[in-house]
Coordinates of C-alpha atoms in Angstrom, one line a residue:
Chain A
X1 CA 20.4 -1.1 13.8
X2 CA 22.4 -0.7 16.8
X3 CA 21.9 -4.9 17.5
X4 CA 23.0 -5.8 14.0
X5 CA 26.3 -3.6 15.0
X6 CA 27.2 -5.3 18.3
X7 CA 26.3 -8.6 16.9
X8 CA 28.7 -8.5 14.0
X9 CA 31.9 -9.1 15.9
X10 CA 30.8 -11.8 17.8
X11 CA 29.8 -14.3 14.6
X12 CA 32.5 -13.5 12.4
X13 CA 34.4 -15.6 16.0
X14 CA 32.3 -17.8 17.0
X15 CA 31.4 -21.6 15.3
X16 CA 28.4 -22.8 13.2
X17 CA 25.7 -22.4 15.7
X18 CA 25.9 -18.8 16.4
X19 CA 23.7 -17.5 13.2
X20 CA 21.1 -19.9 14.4
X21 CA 21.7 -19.2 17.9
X22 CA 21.4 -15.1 17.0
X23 CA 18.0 -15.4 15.1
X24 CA 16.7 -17.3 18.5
X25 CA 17.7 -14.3 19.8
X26 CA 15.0 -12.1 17.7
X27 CA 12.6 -14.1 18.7
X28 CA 9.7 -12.6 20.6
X29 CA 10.5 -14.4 23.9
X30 CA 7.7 -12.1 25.4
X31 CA 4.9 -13.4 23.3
X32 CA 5.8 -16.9 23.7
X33 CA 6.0 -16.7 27.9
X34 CA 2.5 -14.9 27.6
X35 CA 1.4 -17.5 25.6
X36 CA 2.4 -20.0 28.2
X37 CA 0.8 -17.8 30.9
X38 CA -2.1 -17.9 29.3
X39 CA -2.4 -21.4 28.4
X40 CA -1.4 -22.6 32.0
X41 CA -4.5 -20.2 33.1
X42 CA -6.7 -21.8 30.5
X43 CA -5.5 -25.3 32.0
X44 CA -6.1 -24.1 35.5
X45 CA -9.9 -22.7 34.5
X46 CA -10.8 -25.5 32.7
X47 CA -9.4 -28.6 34.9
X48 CA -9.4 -26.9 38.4
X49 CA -12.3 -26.7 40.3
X50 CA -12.0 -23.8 42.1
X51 CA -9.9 -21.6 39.8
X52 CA -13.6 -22.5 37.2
X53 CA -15.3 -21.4 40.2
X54 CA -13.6 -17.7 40.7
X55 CA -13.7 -17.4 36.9
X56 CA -17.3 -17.8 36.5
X57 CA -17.9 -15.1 39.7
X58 CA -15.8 -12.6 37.8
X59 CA -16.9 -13.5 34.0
X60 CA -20.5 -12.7 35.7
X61 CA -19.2 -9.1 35.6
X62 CA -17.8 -9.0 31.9
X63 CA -21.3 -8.1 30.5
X64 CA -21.0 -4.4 32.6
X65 CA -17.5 -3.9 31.7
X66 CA -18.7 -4.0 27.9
X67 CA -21.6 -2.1 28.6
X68 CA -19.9 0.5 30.7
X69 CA -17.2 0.5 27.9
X70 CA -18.9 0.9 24.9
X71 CA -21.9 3.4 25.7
X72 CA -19.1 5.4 27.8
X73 CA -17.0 5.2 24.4
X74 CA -19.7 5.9 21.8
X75 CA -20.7 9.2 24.3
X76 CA -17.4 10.2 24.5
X77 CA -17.1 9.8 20.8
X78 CA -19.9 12.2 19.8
X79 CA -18.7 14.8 22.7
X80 CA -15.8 14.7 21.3
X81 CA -17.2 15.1 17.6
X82 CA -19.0 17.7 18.6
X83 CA -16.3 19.5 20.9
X84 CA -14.0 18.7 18.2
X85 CA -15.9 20.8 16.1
X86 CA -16.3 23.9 18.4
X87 CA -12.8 23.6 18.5
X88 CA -12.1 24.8 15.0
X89 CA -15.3 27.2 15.1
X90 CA -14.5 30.8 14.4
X91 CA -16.8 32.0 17.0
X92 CA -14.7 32.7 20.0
X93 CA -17.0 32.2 22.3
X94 CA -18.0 28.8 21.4
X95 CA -13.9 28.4 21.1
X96 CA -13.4 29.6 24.8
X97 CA -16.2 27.5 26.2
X98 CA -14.7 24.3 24.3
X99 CA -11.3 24.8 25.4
X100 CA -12.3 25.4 29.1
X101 CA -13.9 22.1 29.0
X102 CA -10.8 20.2 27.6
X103 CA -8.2 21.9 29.3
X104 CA -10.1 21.5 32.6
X105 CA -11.0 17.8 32.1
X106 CA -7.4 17.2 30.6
X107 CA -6.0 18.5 33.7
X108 CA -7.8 16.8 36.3
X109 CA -7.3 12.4 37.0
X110 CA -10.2 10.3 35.8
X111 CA -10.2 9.1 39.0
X112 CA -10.8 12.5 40.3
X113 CA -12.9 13.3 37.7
X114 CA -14.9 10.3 38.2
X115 CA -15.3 11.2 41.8
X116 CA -16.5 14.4 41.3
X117 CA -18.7 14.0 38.8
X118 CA -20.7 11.2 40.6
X119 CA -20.7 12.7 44.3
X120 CA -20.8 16.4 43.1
X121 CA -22.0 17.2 40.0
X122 CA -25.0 15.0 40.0
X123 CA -26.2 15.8 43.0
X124 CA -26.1 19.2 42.1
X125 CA -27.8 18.9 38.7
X126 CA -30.4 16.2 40.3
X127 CA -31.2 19.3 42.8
X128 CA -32.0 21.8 39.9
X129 CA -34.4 19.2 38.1
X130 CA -36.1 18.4 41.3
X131 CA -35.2 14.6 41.3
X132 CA -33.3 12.7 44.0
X133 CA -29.5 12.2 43.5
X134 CA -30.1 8.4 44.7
X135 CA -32.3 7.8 41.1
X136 CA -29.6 8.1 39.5
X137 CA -27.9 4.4 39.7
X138 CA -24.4 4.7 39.9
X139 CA -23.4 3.3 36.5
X140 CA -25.3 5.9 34.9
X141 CA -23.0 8.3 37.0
X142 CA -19.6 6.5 36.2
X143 CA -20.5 6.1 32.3
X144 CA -21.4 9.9 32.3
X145 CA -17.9 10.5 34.0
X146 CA -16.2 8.5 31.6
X147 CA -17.5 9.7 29.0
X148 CA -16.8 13.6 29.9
X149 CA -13.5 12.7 30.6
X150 CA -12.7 10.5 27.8
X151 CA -14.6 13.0 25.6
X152 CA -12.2 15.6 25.9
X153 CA -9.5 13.5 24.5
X154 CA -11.5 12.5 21.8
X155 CA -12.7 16.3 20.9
X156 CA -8.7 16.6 20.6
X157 CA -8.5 13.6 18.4
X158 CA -10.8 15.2 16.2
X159 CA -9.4 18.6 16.2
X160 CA -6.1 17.6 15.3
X161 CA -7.5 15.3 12.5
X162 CA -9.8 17.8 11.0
X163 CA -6.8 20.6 10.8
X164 CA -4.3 18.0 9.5
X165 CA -6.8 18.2 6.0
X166 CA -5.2 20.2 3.6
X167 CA -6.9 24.3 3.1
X168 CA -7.4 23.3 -0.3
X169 CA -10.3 20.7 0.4
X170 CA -12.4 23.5 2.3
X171 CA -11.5 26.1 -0.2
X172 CA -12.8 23.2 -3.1
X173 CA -16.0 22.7 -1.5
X174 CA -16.8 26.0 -0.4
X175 CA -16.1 27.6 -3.8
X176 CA -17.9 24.6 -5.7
X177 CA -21.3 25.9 -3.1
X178 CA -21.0 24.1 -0.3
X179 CA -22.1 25.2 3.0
X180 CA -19.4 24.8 6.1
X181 CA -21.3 22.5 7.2
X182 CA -21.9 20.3 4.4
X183 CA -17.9 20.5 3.4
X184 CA -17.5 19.2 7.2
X185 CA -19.8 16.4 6.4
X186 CA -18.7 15.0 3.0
X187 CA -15.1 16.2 2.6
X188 CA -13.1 17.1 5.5
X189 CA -14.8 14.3 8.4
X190 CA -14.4 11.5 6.1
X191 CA -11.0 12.3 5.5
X192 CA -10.4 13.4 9.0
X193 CA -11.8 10.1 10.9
X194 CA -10.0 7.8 8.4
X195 CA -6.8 9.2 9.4
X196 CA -7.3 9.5 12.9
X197 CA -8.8 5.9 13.5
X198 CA -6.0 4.7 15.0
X199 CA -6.1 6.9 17.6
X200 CA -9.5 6.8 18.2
X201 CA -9.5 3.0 18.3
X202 CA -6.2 3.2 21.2
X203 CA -8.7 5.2 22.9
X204 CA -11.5 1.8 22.8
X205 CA -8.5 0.2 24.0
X206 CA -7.9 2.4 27.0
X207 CA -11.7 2.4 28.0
X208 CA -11.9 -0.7 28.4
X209 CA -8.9 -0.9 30.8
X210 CA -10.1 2.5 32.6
X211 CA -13.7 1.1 33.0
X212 CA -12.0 -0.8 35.7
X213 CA -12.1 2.6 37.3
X214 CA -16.0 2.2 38.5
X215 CA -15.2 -0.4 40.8
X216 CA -14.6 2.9 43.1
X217 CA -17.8 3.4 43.1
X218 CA -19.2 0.1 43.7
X219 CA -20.4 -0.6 40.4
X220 CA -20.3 -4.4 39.6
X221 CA -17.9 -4.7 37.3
X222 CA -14.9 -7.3 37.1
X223 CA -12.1 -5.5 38.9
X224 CA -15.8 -4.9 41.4
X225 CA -16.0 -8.2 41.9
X226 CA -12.6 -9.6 41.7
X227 CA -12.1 -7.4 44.9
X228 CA -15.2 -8.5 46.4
X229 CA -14.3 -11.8 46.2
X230 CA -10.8 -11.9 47.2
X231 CA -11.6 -10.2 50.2
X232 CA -13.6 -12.6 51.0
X233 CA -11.9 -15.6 50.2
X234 CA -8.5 -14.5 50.6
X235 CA -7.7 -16.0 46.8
X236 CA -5.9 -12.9 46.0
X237 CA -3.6 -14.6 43.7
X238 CA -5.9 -16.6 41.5
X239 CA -8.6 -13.8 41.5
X240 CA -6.4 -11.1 40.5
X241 CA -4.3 -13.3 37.9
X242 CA -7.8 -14.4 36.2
X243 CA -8.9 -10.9 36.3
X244 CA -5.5 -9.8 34.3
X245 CA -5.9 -12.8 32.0
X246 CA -9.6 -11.4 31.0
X247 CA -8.9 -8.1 30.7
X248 CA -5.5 -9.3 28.1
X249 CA -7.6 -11.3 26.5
X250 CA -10.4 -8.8 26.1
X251 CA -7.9 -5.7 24.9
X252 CA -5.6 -7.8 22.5
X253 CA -8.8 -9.2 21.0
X254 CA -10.2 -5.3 20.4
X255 CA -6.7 -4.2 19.1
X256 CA -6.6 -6.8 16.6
X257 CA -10.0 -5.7 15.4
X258 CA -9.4 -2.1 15.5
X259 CA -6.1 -3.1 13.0
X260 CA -8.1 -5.2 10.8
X261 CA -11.0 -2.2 11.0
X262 CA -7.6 0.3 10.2
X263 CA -6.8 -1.6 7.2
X264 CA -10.1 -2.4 5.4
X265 CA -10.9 1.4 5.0
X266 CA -7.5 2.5 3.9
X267 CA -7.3 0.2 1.2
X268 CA -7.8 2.7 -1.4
X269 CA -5.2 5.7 -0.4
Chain B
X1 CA -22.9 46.3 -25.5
X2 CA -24.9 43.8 -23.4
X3 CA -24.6 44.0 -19.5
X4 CA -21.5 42.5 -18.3
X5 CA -21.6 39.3 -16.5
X6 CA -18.9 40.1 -14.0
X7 CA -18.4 43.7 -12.9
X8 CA -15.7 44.6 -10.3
X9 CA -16.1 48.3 -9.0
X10 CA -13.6 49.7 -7.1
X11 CA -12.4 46.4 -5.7
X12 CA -9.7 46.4 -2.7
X13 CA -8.5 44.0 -0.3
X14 CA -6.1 44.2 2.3
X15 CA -4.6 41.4 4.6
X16 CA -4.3 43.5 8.0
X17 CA -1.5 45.8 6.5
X18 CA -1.0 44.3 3.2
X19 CA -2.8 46.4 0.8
X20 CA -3.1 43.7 -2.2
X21 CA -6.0 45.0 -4.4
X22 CA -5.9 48.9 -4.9
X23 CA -9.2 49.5 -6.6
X24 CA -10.2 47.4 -9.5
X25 CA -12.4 48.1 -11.7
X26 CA -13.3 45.4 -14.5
X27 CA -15.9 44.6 -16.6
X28 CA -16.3 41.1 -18.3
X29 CA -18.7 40.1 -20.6
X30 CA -20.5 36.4 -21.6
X31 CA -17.9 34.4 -24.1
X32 CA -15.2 36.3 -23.3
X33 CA -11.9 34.6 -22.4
X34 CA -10.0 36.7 -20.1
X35 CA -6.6 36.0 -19.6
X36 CA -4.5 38.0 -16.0
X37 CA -0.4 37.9 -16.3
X38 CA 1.4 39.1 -14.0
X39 CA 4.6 38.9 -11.8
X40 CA 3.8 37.0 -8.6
X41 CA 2.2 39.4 -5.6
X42 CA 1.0 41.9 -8.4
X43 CA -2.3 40.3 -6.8
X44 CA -4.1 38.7 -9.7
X45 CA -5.0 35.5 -7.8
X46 CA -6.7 37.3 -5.1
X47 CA -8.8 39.4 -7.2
X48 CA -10.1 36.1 -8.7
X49 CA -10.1 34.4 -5.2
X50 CA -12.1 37.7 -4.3
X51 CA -14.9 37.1 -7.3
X52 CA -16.3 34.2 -5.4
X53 CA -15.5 35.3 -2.0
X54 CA -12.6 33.0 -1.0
X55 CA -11.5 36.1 -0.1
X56 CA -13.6 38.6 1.6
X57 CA -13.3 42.0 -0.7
X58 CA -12.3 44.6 1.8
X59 CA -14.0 48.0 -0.2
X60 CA -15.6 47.8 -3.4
X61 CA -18.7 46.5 -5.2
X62 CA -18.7 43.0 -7.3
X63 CA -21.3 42.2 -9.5
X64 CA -22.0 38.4 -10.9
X65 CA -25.0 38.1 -13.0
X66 CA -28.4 40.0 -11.6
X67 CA -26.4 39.8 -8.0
X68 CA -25.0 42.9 -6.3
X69 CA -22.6 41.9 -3.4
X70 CA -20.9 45.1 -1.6
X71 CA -18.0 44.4 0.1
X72 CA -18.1 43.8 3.8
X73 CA -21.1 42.4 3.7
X74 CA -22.3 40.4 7.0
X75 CA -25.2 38.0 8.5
X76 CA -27.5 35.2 6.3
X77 CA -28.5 37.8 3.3
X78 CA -24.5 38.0 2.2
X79 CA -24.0 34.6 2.7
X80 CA -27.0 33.9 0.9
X81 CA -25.4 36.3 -2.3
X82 CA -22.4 34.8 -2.0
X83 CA -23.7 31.2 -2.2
X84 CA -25.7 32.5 -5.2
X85 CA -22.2 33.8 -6.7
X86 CA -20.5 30.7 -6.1
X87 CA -23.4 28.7 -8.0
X88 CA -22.9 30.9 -11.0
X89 CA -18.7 30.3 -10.9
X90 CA -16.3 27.6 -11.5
X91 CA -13.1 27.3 -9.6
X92 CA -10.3 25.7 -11.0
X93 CA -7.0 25.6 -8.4
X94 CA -3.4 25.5 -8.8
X95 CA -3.4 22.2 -6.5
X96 CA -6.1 20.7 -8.0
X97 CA -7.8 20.2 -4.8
X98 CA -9.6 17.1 -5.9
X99 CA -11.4 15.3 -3.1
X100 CA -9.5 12.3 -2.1
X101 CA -11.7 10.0 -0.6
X102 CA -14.3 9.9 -3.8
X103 CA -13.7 8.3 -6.9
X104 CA -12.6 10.7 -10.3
X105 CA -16.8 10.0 -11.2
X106 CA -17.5 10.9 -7.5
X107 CA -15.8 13.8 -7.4
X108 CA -17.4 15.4 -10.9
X109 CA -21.2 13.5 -9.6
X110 CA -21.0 14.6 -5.8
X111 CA -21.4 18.1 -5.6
X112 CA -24.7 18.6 -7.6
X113 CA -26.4 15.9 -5.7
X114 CA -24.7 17.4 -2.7
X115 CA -25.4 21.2 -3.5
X116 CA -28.9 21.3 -5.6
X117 CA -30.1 18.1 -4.3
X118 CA -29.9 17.1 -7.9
X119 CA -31.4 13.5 -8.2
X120 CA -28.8 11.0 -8.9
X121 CA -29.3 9.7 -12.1
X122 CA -28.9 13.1 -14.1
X123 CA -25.8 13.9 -11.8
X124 CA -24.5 10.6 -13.3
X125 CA -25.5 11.7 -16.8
X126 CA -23.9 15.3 -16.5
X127 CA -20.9 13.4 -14.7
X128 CA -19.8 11.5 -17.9
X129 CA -20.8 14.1 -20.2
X130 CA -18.1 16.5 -18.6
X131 CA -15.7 13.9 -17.8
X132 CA -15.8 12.7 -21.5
X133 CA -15.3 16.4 -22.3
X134 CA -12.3 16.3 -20.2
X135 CA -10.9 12.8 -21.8
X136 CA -10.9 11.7 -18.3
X137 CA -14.2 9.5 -18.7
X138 CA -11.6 6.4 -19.3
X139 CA -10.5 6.8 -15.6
X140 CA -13.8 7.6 -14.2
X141 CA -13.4 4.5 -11.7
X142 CA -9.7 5.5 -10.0
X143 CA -8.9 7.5 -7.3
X144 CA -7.4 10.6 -7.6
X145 CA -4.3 9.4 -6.0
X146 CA -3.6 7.0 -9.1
X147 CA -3.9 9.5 -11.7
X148 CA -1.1 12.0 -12.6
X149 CA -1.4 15.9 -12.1
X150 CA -2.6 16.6 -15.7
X151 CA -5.6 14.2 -15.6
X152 CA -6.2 15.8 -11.9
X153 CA -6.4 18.9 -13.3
X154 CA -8.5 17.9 -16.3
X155 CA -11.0 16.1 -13.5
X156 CA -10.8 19.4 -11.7
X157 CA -12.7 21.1 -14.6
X158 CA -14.7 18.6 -15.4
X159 CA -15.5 19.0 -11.7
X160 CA -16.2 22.6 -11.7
X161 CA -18.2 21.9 -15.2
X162 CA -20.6 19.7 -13.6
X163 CA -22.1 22.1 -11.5
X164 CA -23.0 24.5 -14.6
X165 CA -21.1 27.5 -14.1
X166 CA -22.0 30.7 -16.3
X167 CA -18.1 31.4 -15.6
X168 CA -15.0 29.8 -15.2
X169 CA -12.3 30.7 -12.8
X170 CA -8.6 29.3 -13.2
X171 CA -6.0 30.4 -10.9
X172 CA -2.6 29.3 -12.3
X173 CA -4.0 25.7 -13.5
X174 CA -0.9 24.6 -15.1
X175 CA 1.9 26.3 -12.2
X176 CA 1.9 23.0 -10.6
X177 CA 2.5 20.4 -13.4
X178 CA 5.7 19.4 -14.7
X179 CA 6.2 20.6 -18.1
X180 CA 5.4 17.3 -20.2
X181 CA 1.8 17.5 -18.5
X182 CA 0.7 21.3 -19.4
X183 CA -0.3 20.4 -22.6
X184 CA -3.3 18.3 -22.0
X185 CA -5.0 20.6 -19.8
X186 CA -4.1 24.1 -22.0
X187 CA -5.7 21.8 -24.7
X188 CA -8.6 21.0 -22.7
X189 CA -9.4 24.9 -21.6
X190 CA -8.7 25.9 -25.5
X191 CA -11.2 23.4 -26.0
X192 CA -13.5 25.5 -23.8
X193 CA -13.0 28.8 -24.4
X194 CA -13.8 27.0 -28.3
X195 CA -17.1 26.3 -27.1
X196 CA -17.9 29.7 -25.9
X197 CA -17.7 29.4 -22.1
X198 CA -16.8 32.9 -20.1
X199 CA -13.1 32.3 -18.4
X200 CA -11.1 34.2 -16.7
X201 CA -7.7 32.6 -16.4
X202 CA -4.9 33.7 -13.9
X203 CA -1.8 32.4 -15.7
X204 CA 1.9 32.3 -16.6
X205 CA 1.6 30.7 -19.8
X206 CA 1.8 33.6 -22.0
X207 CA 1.8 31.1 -25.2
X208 CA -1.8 30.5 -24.0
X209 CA -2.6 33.9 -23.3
X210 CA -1.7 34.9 -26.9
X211 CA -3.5 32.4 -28.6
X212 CA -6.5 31.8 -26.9
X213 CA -7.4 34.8 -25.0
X214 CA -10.0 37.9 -26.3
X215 CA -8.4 40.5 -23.7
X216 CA -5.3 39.9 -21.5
X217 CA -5.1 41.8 -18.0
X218 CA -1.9 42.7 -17.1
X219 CA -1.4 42.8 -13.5
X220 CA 1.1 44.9 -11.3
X221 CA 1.4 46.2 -7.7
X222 CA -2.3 45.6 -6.8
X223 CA -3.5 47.6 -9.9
X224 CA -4.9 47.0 -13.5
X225 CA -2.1 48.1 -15.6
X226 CA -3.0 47.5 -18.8
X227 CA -6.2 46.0 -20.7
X228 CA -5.9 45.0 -24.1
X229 CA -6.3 43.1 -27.2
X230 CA -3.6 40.4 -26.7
X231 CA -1.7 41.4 -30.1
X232 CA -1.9 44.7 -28.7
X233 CA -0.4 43.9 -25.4
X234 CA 1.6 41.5 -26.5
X235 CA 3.5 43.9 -29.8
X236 CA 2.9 47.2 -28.5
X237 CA 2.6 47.3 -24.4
X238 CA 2.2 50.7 -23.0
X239 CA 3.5 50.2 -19.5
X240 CA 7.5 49.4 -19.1
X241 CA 6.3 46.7 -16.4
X242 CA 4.6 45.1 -19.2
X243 CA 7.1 45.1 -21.2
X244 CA 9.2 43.4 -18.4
X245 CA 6.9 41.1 -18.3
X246 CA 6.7 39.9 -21.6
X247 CA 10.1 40.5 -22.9
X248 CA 11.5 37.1 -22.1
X249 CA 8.5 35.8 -24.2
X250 CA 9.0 38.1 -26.7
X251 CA 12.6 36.7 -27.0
X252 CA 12.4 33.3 -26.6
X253 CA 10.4 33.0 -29.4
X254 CA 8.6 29.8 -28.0

């Protein structure tokens, strides 16, 4: 709205050209230099030799970014289904225990988080099972980080999704005979998850750009080996730029799934 | 007289201060059709709320069939009762509270297979029977968001219906509908109450209560004020809140 107002004045004055001249201006300028970006980095891959040759080190990493991402996202999922839960529970014990975790893991940087978990928290729990901490392959370590961390923000996710259902629904399936726990399971989740699956598919999103996070811990991923290699080539510029382009490519990709995913199962309300 | 079905002794129920029920005591038999007036807070929704322990009863005793459920009660063995309970009642709410994400035939075929592990095929059968009942077995296929608050309420019963009730519970089914759509659903439960099924119906519709109920329960302050014949209550009311009550009714004749 406040465009349309400042624009006004100016055609009523100026010739024939303005009005198409103004709708240039709603273009989305952004999307079309990106575009170009991305097609002069396409060109470059394809037709330069050595820009194919730094893409194909770093692509050799994109198969543990995925992995990383998605088991990291699918742990965090249930912890948070299942933190979520405890969340809402009536016993305040479990309550108290839950929010300590969030409010603790919320509070805290994934880096930090990350950090701890894999140089502290391990070790410690690798002690009290009698194993060695160095059995533990670091992956393992960062995707258990991740997935504590992003866990938390998932159990809130789910929390606010499950309390945005309307009393009545509980109250409907308790007094028809079902148990809590089977009105959680057929009436309130289904409800819940299909009106918080945007946010939980912003989340995929966002752990896919925090996996690059593991390269802290040496883990082999694409940011990993992007720095590995432009250390020791000194091609900081195209390894860095081809990293960016792949992880863009990768995340608009998701988004546009998690969109169409959005609108197939809200067809009906 | 047989033994009641429902039997409320000395029901109360307090929210942390608010004392709501005062000691009810109530005794309902099979077939009858039990209709509660009452000015809003006299507290006739939470004593039916209380009879399948949507509310916890605070003091008191209520009986449902062979069960004996004291108030209070903790721990598996009074959920257990009150699961029981809820088997042998049907809930009917103002807000309809149909489920959302299932179809009209979902929501009436659901809960038996969910509850009693009922095997599909005679939930589907049972589904359509009660729906049919209902008049809703036309839109058996839509989703409750495409059908107006009438039908709702008319799939609500057939709903409750489904899963066999020995009583019916209605808490102010028609409050929520615009006028044009009362009808269908008063219609619906006179149909009902026709076919013999126990009800007990918290309502405003005094026009309903006069022609359809055996006994109306007139509600006031948290206690049973009066329990009568409707012609009774309805020509000669004892209590001056009754007569409050009704007196608008009384007047404008409709």
């Amino acid at each position: 709205m406040p465009t349309e107002q400042s624009d006004t004045p100016n055609t009523s004055r100026q010739s024939r050209i303005a009005p198409s001249l103004e709708r240039m201006a709603e273009w989305p300028w952004w999307l079309i230099v990106a575009i170009l970006i991305a097609l002069f980095i396409v060109l470059q891959i394809t037709t330069n030799q050595r820009m194919s040759v730094i893409f194909g080190a770093i692509a050799a990493g994109i198969g543990v970014t995925i992995r990383v991402t998605l088991t990291a996202y699918f742990a965090a999922v249930l912890i948070g289904l299942i933190v979520g839960f405890a969340r809402v529970s009536s016993n305040k014990v479990i309550l108290n225990v839950a929010s300590f975790y969030v409010e603790v893991v919320r509070g805290v940087p994934i880096l930090v988080l990350l950090m701890y978990i894999a140089f502290v928290a391990v070790p410690i729990v690798a002690e009290m099972l009698g194993v060695r901490t160095r059995d533990f392959p670091n992956e393992l370590r960062v995707i258990l980080g991740l997935a504590i961390a992003y866990g938390a923000f998932e159990s809130e996710i789910f929390r606010a999704g499950i309390q945005s259902i309307e009393k009545g629904q509980m109250e409907a399936a308790r007094a028809i005979g079902m148990s809590y726990f089977q009105a959680m399971r057929y009436i309130i989740l289904p409800q819940a998850i299909r009106r918080v699956l945007p946010a939980l598919g912003n989340d995929f999103v966002a752990m896919l750009k925090d996996s690059s996070l593991v390269s802290v811990l040496g883990v082999e991923d694409i940011t990993q080996i992007t720095k590995l290699y432009a250390a020791s080539t000194f091609l900081f510029f195209q390894s860095y730029s081809i990293l960016a382009f792949i992880y863009l490519s990768m995340t608009i990709l998701l988004s546009r799934l998690v969109r169409s995913l959005e609108t197939r199962l809200s067809a009906h309300r | 007289m047989q033994t009641p079905i429902i039997k409320l002794t000395n029901l109360h129920k307090s929210f942390n201060r608010l004392h709501v029920l005062k000691g009810i005591n109530l005794d309902i038999h099979e077939r009858e059709v039990i209709c509660v007036i009452g000015r809003s807070g006299s507290g006739k929704s939470t004593m039916l709320r209380c009879i399948n322990f949507l509310e916890e009863p605070s003091e008191g005793e209520i009986e449902i069939g062979d069960l004996k459920i004291p108030a209070g009660g903790k721990g598996k063995a009074h959920q257990g009762l009150v699961h029981q309970a809820r088997l042998l009642t049907g809930m009917v709410f103002q807000e309809f509270n149909l489920f959302p994400h299932y179809t009209v035939l979902e929501n009436v075929m659901r809960p038996p297979i969910i509850v009693k592990g009922m095997n599909p095929a005679r939930a589907l059968e049972i589904a359509e029977m009660n729906l049919d009942r209902v008049g809703m077995l036309f839109k058996k296929d839509e989703y409750p968001s495409r059908i107006s608050g009438g039908q709702k309420q008319r799939v609500a019963i057939a709903r409750a219906l489904a899963m066999e009730p020995r009583v019916m519970l209605f808490d102010e089914p028609t409050s929520a509908l615009d006028p044009e759509l009362i009808g269908e659903v008063l219609n619906v439960m006179k149909k009902l109450a026709m076919d013999g099924m126990t009800m007990i119906v918290v309502t405003h519709e005094m026009g309903f209560a006069r022609e359809v109920a055996d006994r109306v329960l007139v509600m006031a302050d948290g206690e049973l004020i009066e329990d009568g014949k409707p012609e009774q209550i309805f020509n000669a009311p004892k209590d001056p809140r009754t007569e409050a009550l009704i007196v608008r009714y009384r007047t404008g004749g409709n």
